[in-house]
Amino acid sequence: MNIVFLGPPGSGKGTQADILCEQLGLAHVASGDLFRYNLNNDTELGKKARAYMERGDLVPDDITIAMVKDRLQQPDTAQGVILDGFPRTPPQAEALEAIFAELGTSLDKVVYLNVPDEEIVLRLSGRLICRKCQATFHKVYNPFTTCPHGECNGEYLYQREDDKPETVRARLKVYHEQTSPLVDYYRQKGMLVEVSGVGSIADITAALLEALGVETPPEKRSD
Ligand code: AMP
């Protein structure tokens, strides 16, 4: 099963994609994480992406598409993927179709996690990320208690540079102008399911599983 998570920055795409990938045995492909990895390791790709990311702009389509295509060719994606943060523009959506076709597979569903702008600003200003495993926490709503991978005591948590208020506003503007048209694009194709991204993490996971019409395998259930 190949799924795209669509929604504004801070709508919970990364958190929910992590949970669903673990429960459903899918690979989590997050374009933002791929860019941050390249940025932190000062690769050629990271050098090209840095200025765009620091401004809260989108990295140009050709660079982004090539990076995601490369990632989708890795063997761990064969059982299916959740794409988080890609596509973000109509040309990226078209490119994704072509990449999947080349790989002999296709996109099954697009989940739109709907969260109002005011809530986004509150969430992003308190968001903390683990530099080691990319897990996401929130100073108030989801404070660090234990590492989901049992590897640290919260010593790698940091606030993303682009989660500062001015950049959050720029990213929301970019989202409304360039990415939100994809909601209608996929709705017209009959692939879109919409889920409210407001509520507890567990309730949203349950709503997502229901909207996708999938059951969690018994050994992965937490209840
Ligand atoms: P994210 O972690 O998804 O919020 O992404 C962080 C930043 O990486 C974005 O603000 C963009 O600068 C860049 N980025 C991530 N995904 C894409 C994409 N699909 N297209 C263009 N730029 C992207």
Short mmCIF file of C-alpha atoms and ligand atoms in Angstrom, two decimals:
data_model
loop_
_atom_site.label_atom_id
_atom_site.label_comp_id
_atom_site.label_asym_id
_atom_site.label_seq_id
_atom_site.Cartn_x
_atom_site.Cartn_y
_atom_site.Cartn_z
CA MET A 1 0.00 0.00 0.00
CA ASN A 2 1.36 3.42 -0.97
CA ILE A 3 -0.09 6.41 0.86
CA VAL A 4 0.54 10.16 0.68
CA PHE A 5 0.02 12.30 3.79
CA LEU A 6 -1.05 15.78 2.81
CA GLY A 7 -1.55 18.67 5.23
CA PRO A 8 0.01 21.88 6.47
CA PRO A 9 3.34 21.88 8.29
CA GLY A 10 2.67 20.82 11.88
CA SER A 11 -0.53 18.92 11.09
CA GLY A 12 0.95 15.75 12.59
CA LYS A 13 1.96 14.03 9.35
CA GLY A 14 5.32 12.91 10.72
CA THR A 15 3.99 11.69 14.08
CA GLN A 16 1.12 9.75 12.51
CA ALA A 17 3.24 8.40 9.64
CA ASP A 18 5.71 6.99 12.20
CA ILE A 19 2.91 5.21 14.08
CA LEU A 20 1.15 3.86 10.98
CA CYS A 21 4.39 2.71 9.35
CA GLU A 22 5.24 0.75 12.49
CA GLN A 23 1.75 -0.77 12.68
CA LEU A 24 1.37 -1.56 9.00
CA GLY A 25 4.96 -2.45 8.10
CA LEU A 26 5.40 0.42 5.64
CA ALA A 27 8.49 2.59 5.03
CA HIS A 28 8.28 6.23 6.16
CA VAL A 29 9.58 8.55 3.44
CA ALA A 30 9.71 12.13 4.73
CA SER A 31 11.15 14.62 2.25
CA GLY A 32 11.87 17.15 5.03
CA ASP A 33 13.88 14.52 6.97
CA LEU A 34 15.83 13.64 3.82
CA PHE A 35 16.66 17.32 3.29
CA ARG A 36 17.64 17.81 6.95
CA TYR A 37 19.92 14.76 6.77
CA ASN A 38 21.68 16.30 3.76
CA LEU A 39 21.84 19.70 5.44
CA ASN A 40 23.36 18.30 8.65
CA ASN A 41 25.90 16.29 6.67
CA ASP A 42 26.72 19.23 4.42
CA THR A 43 26.26 17.21 1.21
CA GLU A 44 26.01 18.81 -2.25
CA LEU A 45 22.22 18.35 -2.05
CA GLY A 46 22.19 19.95 1.41
CA LYS A 47 24.12 22.97 0.07
CA LYS A 48 21.58 23.41 -2.73
CA ALA A 49 18.58 23.14 -0.36
CA ARG A 50 19.83 25.20 2.59
CA ALA A 51 18.80 28.74 1.57
CA TYR A 52 15.29 27.67 0.53
CA MET A 53 14.72 25.76 3.76
CA GLU A 54 15.97 28.58 5.96
CA ARG A 55 13.49 30.98 4.32
CA GLY A 56 10.63 28.47 4.65
CA ASP A 57 10.41 28.22 0.83
CA LEU A 58 10.07 25.02 -1.13
CA VAL A 59 13.21 23.53 -2.59
CA PRO A 60 12.90 23.52 -6.43
CA ASP A 61 10.94 20.61 -7.90
CA ASP A 62 13.79 19.08 -9.91
CA ILE A 63 16.05 18.73 -6.85
CA THR A 64 13.22 17.41 -4.65
CA ILE A 65 11.88 14.94 -7.20
CA ALA A 66 15.35 13.46 -7.86
CA MET A 67 15.93 13.01 -4.12
CA VAL A 68 12.57 11.29 -3.50
CA LYS A 69 12.93 9.12 -6.60
CA ASP A 70 16.28 7.89 -5.31
CA ARG A 71 14.74 7.11 -1.91
CA LEU A 72 11.79 5.22 -3.44
CA GLN A 73 14.23 2.94 -5.25
CA GLN A 74 15.63 1.60 -1.95
CA PRO A 75 14.58 -1.99 -1.19
CA ASP A 76 12.80 -1.19 2.11
CA THR A 77 10.00 0.57 0.19
CA ALA A 78 8.90 -2.63 -1.59
CA GLN A 79 6.11 -3.39 0.96
CA GLY A 80 4.71 0.10 0.52
CA VAL A 81 5.38 3.60 1.80
CA ILE A 82 3.86 6.54 3.56
CA LEU A 83 5.08 9.70 1.85
CA ASP A 84 5.14 12.59 4.30
CA GLY A 85 5.75 16.07 2.90
CA PHE A 86 5.87 14.95 -0.73
CA PRO A 87 4.33 15.84 -3.14
CA ARG A 88 3.95 19.53 -2.30
CA THR A 89 3.33 20.96 -5.80
CA PRO A 90 1.32 19.77 -8.84
CA PRO A 91 4.51 18.92 -10.83
CA GLN A 92 5.70 16.79 -7.88
CA ALA A 93 2.34 14.97 -7.86
CA GLU A 94 2.70 14.19 -11.57
CA ALA A 95 6.30 13.08 -11.09
CA LEU A 96 5.24 10.75 -8.27
CA GLU A 97 2.78 8.98 -10.55
CA ALA A 98 5.55 8.45 -13.12
CA ILE A 99 8.02 7.20 -10.46
CA PHE A 100 5.52 4.68 -9.11
CA ALA A 101 4.66 3.54 -12.66
CA GLU A 102 8.36 2.99 -13.37
CA LEU A 103 8.63 0.93 -10.18
CA GLY A 104 5.60 -1.15 -11.22
CA THR A 105 3.37 0.12 -8.43
CA SER A 106 0.91 2.97 -7.84
CA LEU A 107 -0.48 5.37 -5.29
CA ASP A 108 -3.46 3.94 -3.37
CA LYS A 109 -4.70 6.73 -1.10
CA VAL A 110 -4.06 10.30 -0.12
CA VAL A 111 -4.84 11.32 3.44
CA TYR A 112 -5.52 14.98 4.07
CA LEU A 113 -4.88 15.88 7.72
CA ASN A 114 -6.88 19.03 8.23
CA VAL A 115 -5.73 21.46 10.95
CA PRO A 116 -6.59 25.19 11.16
CA ASP A 117 -3.78 27.76 10.88
CA GLU A 118 -4.12 29.09 14.47
CA GLU A 119 -3.57 25.60 15.84
CA ILE A 120 -0.53 25.13 13.55
CA VAL A 121 1.21 28.20 14.95
CA LEU A 122 0.66 26.97 18.53
CA ARG A 123 1.95 23.54 17.69
CA LEU A 124 5.05 24.49 15.74
CA SER A 125 6.21 27.09 18.24
CA GLY A 126 6.40 24.31 20.89
CA ARG A 127 7.64 21.49 18.71
CA LEU A 128 10.87 19.69 19.62
CA ILE A 129 12.66 17.15 17.45
CA CYS A 130 15.16 14.47 18.38
CA ARG A 131 18.33 15.08 16.38
CA LYS A 132 19.16 11.39 16.58
CA CYS A 133 15.95 9.59 15.53
CA GLN A 134 13.76 12.49 14.25
CA ALA A 135 10.94 11.64 16.73
CA THR A 136 8.71 14.65 17.38
CA PHE A 137 7.57 16.00 20.75
CA HIS A 138 5.84 19.15 22.01
CA LYS A 139 6.81 21.23 25.03
CA VAL A 140 3.19 21.20 26.28
CA TYR A 141 1.07 18.71 24.29
CA ASN A 142 3.48 15.80 23.95
CA PRO A 143 6.45 16.26 26.28
CA PHE A 144 9.39 13.88 26.14
CA THR A 145 9.03 11.02 28.62
CA THR A 146 10.84 8.11 27.02
CA CYS A 147 12.64 7.65 23.73
CA PRO A 148 10.44 5.59 21.36
CA HIS A 149 13.55 3.64 20.37
CA GLY A 150 14.98 3.34 23.90
CA GLU A 151 18.18 5.10 22.84
CA CYS A 152 18.37 8.40 24.71
CA ASN A 153 17.10 10.48 27.62
CA GLY A 154 15.97 13.46 25.59
CA GLU A 155 19.43 15.00 25.31
CA TYR A 156 19.15 15.39 21.51
CA LEU A 157 15.96 17.49 21.49
CA TYR A 158 16.11 20.78 19.60
CA GLN A 159 13.79 23.35 18.02
CA ARG A 160 13.97 23.45 14.24
CA GLU A 161 15.27 26.77 12.90
CA ASP A 162 12.22 26.94 10.58
CA ASP A 163 9.80 26.48 13.51
CA LYS A 164 10.53 30.06 14.64
CA PRO A 165 7.36 32.23 14.31
CA GLU A 166 8.36 34.33 11.23
CA THR A 167 9.36 31.24 9.28
CA VAL A 168 6.22 29.36 10.35
CA ARG A 169 4.13 32.14 8.81
CA ALA A 170 6.14 31.95 5.58
CA ARG A 171 5.72 28.15 5.46
CA LEU A 172 1.95 28.42 5.96
CA LYS A 173 1.72 30.95 3.12
CA VAL A 174 3.71 28.61 0.87
CA TYR A 175 1.45 25.73 1.91
CA HIS A 176 -1.74 27.62 1.01
CA GLU A 177 -0.37 28.87 -2.30
CA GLN A 178 1.49 25.85 -3.60
CA THR A 179 0.43 22.68 -1.77
CA SER A 180 -3.26 23.05 -0.85
CA PRO A 181 -4.34 22.82 -4.56
CA LEU A 182 -3.30 19.16 -4.29
CA VAL A 183 -6.28 18.53 -2.00
CA ASP A 184 -8.66 19.17 -4.90
CA TYR A 185 -6.36 17.46 -7.38
CA TYR A 186 -6.53 14.18 -5.45
CA ARG A 187 -10.18 14.64 -4.49
CA GLN A 188 -11.06 14.80 -8.19
CA LYS A 189 -9.14 11.59 -8.75
CA GLY A 190 -11.25 9.93 -6.03
CA MET A 191 -8.15 9.15 -3.95
CA LEU A 192 -8.60 11.58 -1.07
CA VAL A 193 -9.70 10.79 2.46
CA GLU A 194 -9.97 13.69 4.88
CA VAL A 195 -9.30 13.30 8.60
CA SER A 196 -9.33 16.01 11.24
CA GLY A 197 -5.84 16.42 12.65
CA VAL A 198 -7.14 18.00 15.87
CA GLY A 199 -7.42 15.76 18.93
CA SER A 200 -5.28 13.25 20.79
CA ILE A 201 -2.56 11.37 18.91
CA ALA A 202 -4.30 8.02 19.62
CA ASP A 203 -7.71 9.25 18.44
CA ILE A 204 -6.25 10.59 15.20
CA THR A 205 -4.41 7.31 14.57
CA ALA A 206 -7.71 5.43 15.03
CA ALA A 207 -9.50 7.83 12.64
CA LEU A 208 -6.74 7.37 10.06
CA LEU A 209 -6.89 3.58 10.23
CA GLU A 210 -10.65 3.72 9.81
CA ALA A 211 -10.48 6.19 6.92
CA LEU A 212 -7.90 3.99 5.19
CA GLY A 213 -10.02 0.90 5.81
CA VAL A 214 -7.09 -1.02 7.26
CA GLU A 215 -6.87 -3.18 10.36
CA THR A 216 -3.86 -3.19 12.64
CA PRO A 217 -2.36 -6.69 12.82
CA PRO A 218 -3.14 -8.09 16.34
CA GLU A 219 0.56 -8.29 17.33
CA LYS A 220 0.97 -4.55 16.69
CA ARG A 221 -2.08 -3.42 18.67
CA SER A 222 -1.37 -1.47 21.82
CA ASP A 223 -4.73 -2.22 23.55
P1 AMP B 1 9.07 19.56 6.42
O1 AMP B 1 9.91 18.86 7.42
O2 AMP B 1 8.22 18.61 5.61
O3 AMP B 1 8.27 20.69 7.00
O4 AMP B 1 10.09 20.23 5.37
C1 AMP B 1 11.06 21.18 5.77
C2 AMP B 1 11.51 21.98 4.57
O5 AMP B 1 12.12 21.10 3.60
C3 AMP B 1 10.40 22.69 3.81
O6 AMP B 1 10.05 23.94 4.39
C4 AMP B 1 11.05 22.84 2.44
O7 AMP B 1 12.02 23.89 2.44
C5 AMP B 1 11.79 21.53 2.28
N1 AMP B 1 10.90 20.50 1.66
C6 AMP B 1 10.45 19.36 2.25
N2 AMP B 1 9.67 18.66 1.38
C7 AMP B 1 9.63 19.37 0.23
C8 AMP B 1 8.98 19.20 -1.01
N3 AMP B 1 8.19 18.14 -1.25
N4 AMP B 1 9.17 20.14 -1.97
C9 AMP B 1 9.98 21.20 -1.75
N5 AMP B 1 10.59 21.45 -0.59
C10 AMP B 1 10.43 20.55 0.41
#
